[in-house]
Short mmCIF file of C-alpha atoms in Angstrom, two decimals:
data_model
loop_
_atom_site.label_atom_id
_atom_site.label_comp_id
_atom_site.label_asym_id
_atom_site.label_seq_id
_atom_site.Cartn_x
_atom_site.Cartn_y
_atom_site.Cartn_z
CA MET W 1 56.11 128.01 157.31
CA ARG W 2 59.03 128.55 154.92
CA ARG W 3 60.71 125.34 156.11
CA ALA W 4 57.63 123.30 155.23
CA ALA W 5 57.34 124.82 151.73
CA GLY W 6 60.47 123.05 150.39
CA PRO W 7 59.44 119.47 151.28
CA LEU W 8 55.85 120.15 150.22
CA ALA W 9 57.03 121.39 146.81
CA CYS W 10 59.09 118.22 146.34
CA LEU W 11 56.18 116.03 147.34
CA ALA W 12 53.87 117.87 144.92
CA SER W 13 56.40 117.49 142.08
CA ALA W 14 56.81 113.76 142.77
CA ALA W 15 53.03 113.29 142.79
CA ALA W 16 52.68 115.17 139.49
CA LEU W 17 55.38 113.03 137.83
CA ALA W 18 53.82 109.81 139.09
CA ALA W 19 50.44 110.86 137.75
CA CYS W 20 51.66 111.60 134.24
CA GLY W 21 50.71 108.15 132.99
CA VAL W 22 54.20 106.80 132.31
CA PRO W 23 54.48 103.37 133.90
CA PRO W 24 57.76 102.51 135.62
CA THR W 25 59.96 100.04 133.71
CA SER W 26 63.07 98.05 134.41
CA VAL W 27 66.26 98.22 132.36
CA ILE W 28 65.59 97.59 128.68
CA GLN W 29 68.26 95.50 126.92
CA ALA W 30 69.41 96.99 123.63
CA GLY W 31 71.83 94.30 122.44
CA GLU W 32 75.59 94.01 122.46
CA PRO W 33 77.80 97.10 122.68
CA ALA W 34 79.38 98.32 119.46
CA VAL W 35 82.80 96.88 118.70
CA GLY W 36 85.48 97.82 116.23
CA MET W 37 84.79 101.53 116.42
CA THR W 38 87.76 103.77 117.06
CA PRO W 39 87.71 107.22 118.59
CA GLY W 40 89.59 108.69 115.65
CA VAL W 41 93.15 107.59 114.91
CA SER W 42 95.79 105.31 116.41
CA VAL W 43 99.32 106.41 117.17
CA TYR W 44 102.20 104.19 118.26
CA PHE W 45 104.13 105.05 121.40
CA LEU W 46 106.60 102.88 123.25
CA SER W 47 106.25 100.95 126.46
CA GLY W 48 109.88 100.09 127.11
CA ASP W 49 111.04 98.99 123.66
CA THR W 50 107.64 97.61 122.63
CA LEU W 51 105.30 99.42 120.25
CA ARG W 52 101.86 100.09 121.69
CA ALA W 53 98.86 101.43 119.76
CA VAL W 54 97.17 104.32 121.55
CA PRO W 55 93.81 105.70 120.36
CA ARG W 56 93.48 109.46 119.86
CA ARG W 57 90.33 111.45 119.25
CA ALA W 58 90.27 113.03 115.81
CA PRO W 59 87.69 114.28 113.32
CA ASP W 60 85.85 111.76 111.16
CA ALA W 61 87.86 110.56 108.17
CA ALA W 62 91.13 111.65 109.78
CA GLY W 63 94.01 109.70 108.33
CA PRO W 64 97.77 109.49 108.54
CA VAL W 65 98.31 113.26 108.30
CA VAL W 66 96.39 113.94 111.52
CA ALA W 67 97.75 110.78 113.17
CA LEU W 68 101.37 111.79 112.53
CA ARG W 69 100.81 115.27 113.93
CA LEU W 70 99.38 113.69 117.10
CA LEU W 71 102.25 111.17 117.20
CA PHE W 72 104.93 113.86 117.05
CA ALA W 73 103.12 115.76 119.84
CA GLY W 74 104.09 112.84 122.10
CA PRO W 75 102.27 111.12 124.93
CA GLY W 76 99.78 113.31 126.78
CA ASP W 77 99.11 113.92 130.46
CA ALA W 78 96.21 111.44 130.39
CA ASP W 79 98.41 108.64 129.00
CA PRO W 80 100.06 106.12 131.32
CA THR W 81 103.46 107.35 132.50
CA THR W 82 105.02 104.19 131.04
CA LEU W 83 104.43 105.47 127.49
CA THR W 84 107.38 107.17 125.83
CA THR W 85 108.54 108.20 122.39
CA ARG W 86 111.85 108.17 120.56
CA LEU W 87 110.66 110.87 118.19
CA PRO W 88 112.15 114.35 118.36
CA SER W 89 110.12 117.49 119.01
CA LEU W 90 109.51 119.24 115.72
CA PRO W 91 109.47 122.99 115.19
CA ARG W 92 106.58 122.47 112.75
CA PRO W 93 104.50 119.48 111.58
CA PRO W 94 105.94 117.04 109.06
CA VAL W 95 104.92 117.33 105.43
CA ILE W 96 103.26 114.20 104.11
CA ALA W 97 102.89 113.16 100.48
CA PHE W 98 101.74 109.99 98.75
CA ASP W 99 103.74 108.50 95.87
CA GLY W 100 101.99 105.40 94.57
CA VAL W 101 102.01 102.93 97.46
CA THR W 102 104.62 104.94 99.39
CA THR W 103 103.82 107.49 102.08
CA VAL W 104 106.58 110.08 102.18
CA VAL W 105 107.07 111.93 105.48
CA ARG W 106 109.36 114.95 105.20
CA LEU W 107 110.72 116.26 108.50
CA PRO W 108 111.86 119.86 109.01
CA ALA W 109 115.53 120.78 108.61
CA GLY W 110 117.69 120.11 111.62
CA VAL W 111 116.06 116.81 112.60
CA ASP W 112 118.62 114.03 113.03
CA ARG W 113 118.22 110.58 111.48
CA LEU W 114 115.52 108.62 113.30
CA SER W 115 116.42 105.64 115.46
CA PRO W 116 114.96 102.27 114.45
CA LEU W 117 112.30 102.49 117.21
CA ALA W 118 111.36 106.05 116.18
CA MET W 119 111.06 104.86 112.58
CA ASP W 120 108.82 102.00 113.75
CA GLN W 121 106.56 104.54 115.51
CA VAL W 122 106.11 106.53 112.29
CA VAL W 123 105.66 103.51 110.01
CA CYS W 124 103.13 101.78 112.25
CA THR W 125 101.15 104.97 112.82
CA VAL W 126 100.87 105.46 109.05
CA ALA W 127 99.89 101.79 108.58
CA ALA W 128 97.23 101.94 111.32
CA ASN W 129 95.49 104.92 109.73
CA PRO W 130 94.66 104.20 106.10
CA GLY W 131 93.18 106.93 104.03
CA GLY W 132 94.79 110.24 103.40
CA PRO W 133 94.28 112.26 100.25
CA GLN W 134 92.30 110.65 97.47
CA ARG W 135 94.41 109.54 94.56
CA THR W 136 92.29 110.87 91.71
CA ALA W 137 93.21 112.15 88.29
CA PRO W 138 92.69 115.88 87.70
CA PRO W 139 91.03 117.19 84.52
CA GLY W 140 93.12 116.31 81.48
CA GLY W 141 93.94 112.79 82.65
CA ALA W 142 97.29 113.48 84.37
CA SER W 143 97.88 111.69 87.62
CA ALA W 144 97.33 113.69 90.79
CA VAL W 145 100.01 111.61 92.52
CA PRO W 146 103.56 112.49 91.54
CA THR W 147 105.56 109.61 90.13
CA ALA W 148 108.59 110.84 92.04
CA VAL W 149 108.95 113.02 95.07
CA PRO W 150 111.34 115.92 94.37
CA ASP W 151 114.53 116.23 96.42
CA VAL W 152 114.26 112.71 97.80
CA PRO W 153 117.71 111.22 98.27
CA THR W 154 117.68 107.65 97.02
CA ALA W 155 121.26 106.51 97.64
CA GLY W 156 121.41 103.97 100.42
CA THR W 157 117.65 103.65 100.75
CA PRO W 158 116.56 100.50 98.96
CA ARG W 159 113.11 100.59 97.41
CA SER W 160 110.74 97.70 97.71
CA ALA W 161 110.28 95.74 94.50
CA SER W 162 106.91 94.47 95.75
CA PRO W 163 103.65 96.41 95.67
CA SER W 164 103.49 96.35 99.50
CA PRO W 165 102.97 99.81 100.94
CA ASP W 166 105.95 101.41 102.56
CA VAL W 167 106.85 104.58 104.41
CA ARG W 168 109.79 106.81 103.59
CA VAL W 169 110.93 109.36 106.15
CA ILE W 170 113.17 112.12 104.85
CA GLY W 171 115.30 114.58 106.75
CA ALA W 172 118.00 117.01 105.63
CA GLY W 173 120.61 114.73 104.02
CA TRP W 174 119.07 111.39 105.02
CA ALA W 175 116.17 109.09 104.15
CA LEU W 176 114.86 105.86 105.62
CA SER W 177 112.30 103.42 104.17
CA ARG W 178 110.42 100.57 105.76
CA LEU W 179 107.55 98.31 104.72
CA VAL W 180 104.40 98.53 106.79
CA GLU W 181 104.44 94.72 106.98
CA SER W 182 106.92 95.06 109.85
CA CYS W 183 104.20 96.50 112.16
CA PRO W 184 102.37 94.47 114.77
CA SER W 185 98.84 93.51 113.77
#
């Protein structure tokens, strides 16, 4: 008797669902899938010596600060094994500031000068994730964005004369700058 109770219960449930008055339908088309939406931020890793944008999940309105922290964390276990990075491991996250059209990325002490490919990774990650802190004036009319970043060595690091955005990466005793125009589109 117990063995018959299971199939009978299923049959009764199926009959009840069929009798609820909801007619069966086929697949309903809802239009084209959404395009252009990103899962958060993009970071640039390397496949050989070629930059490759990799999406990363991040909170809404995440910008270059979050993207750079994810970039310096390196490729993850779920990423293809062909992805690499030329960036060093950092003992703590980089400090990021905005100076006009320049994004300044300050690395912790002890980090050696970045290679050209590592610099490309940083620059293109910043360029791919616009946003960051709002550049608004605080009460009193003074600018909230400093006109100069303190302790930034300028010797040997030419500044762009154009208004194109650039990225400056600073370590202990060195600084590199690059325009974001050099990134793949």
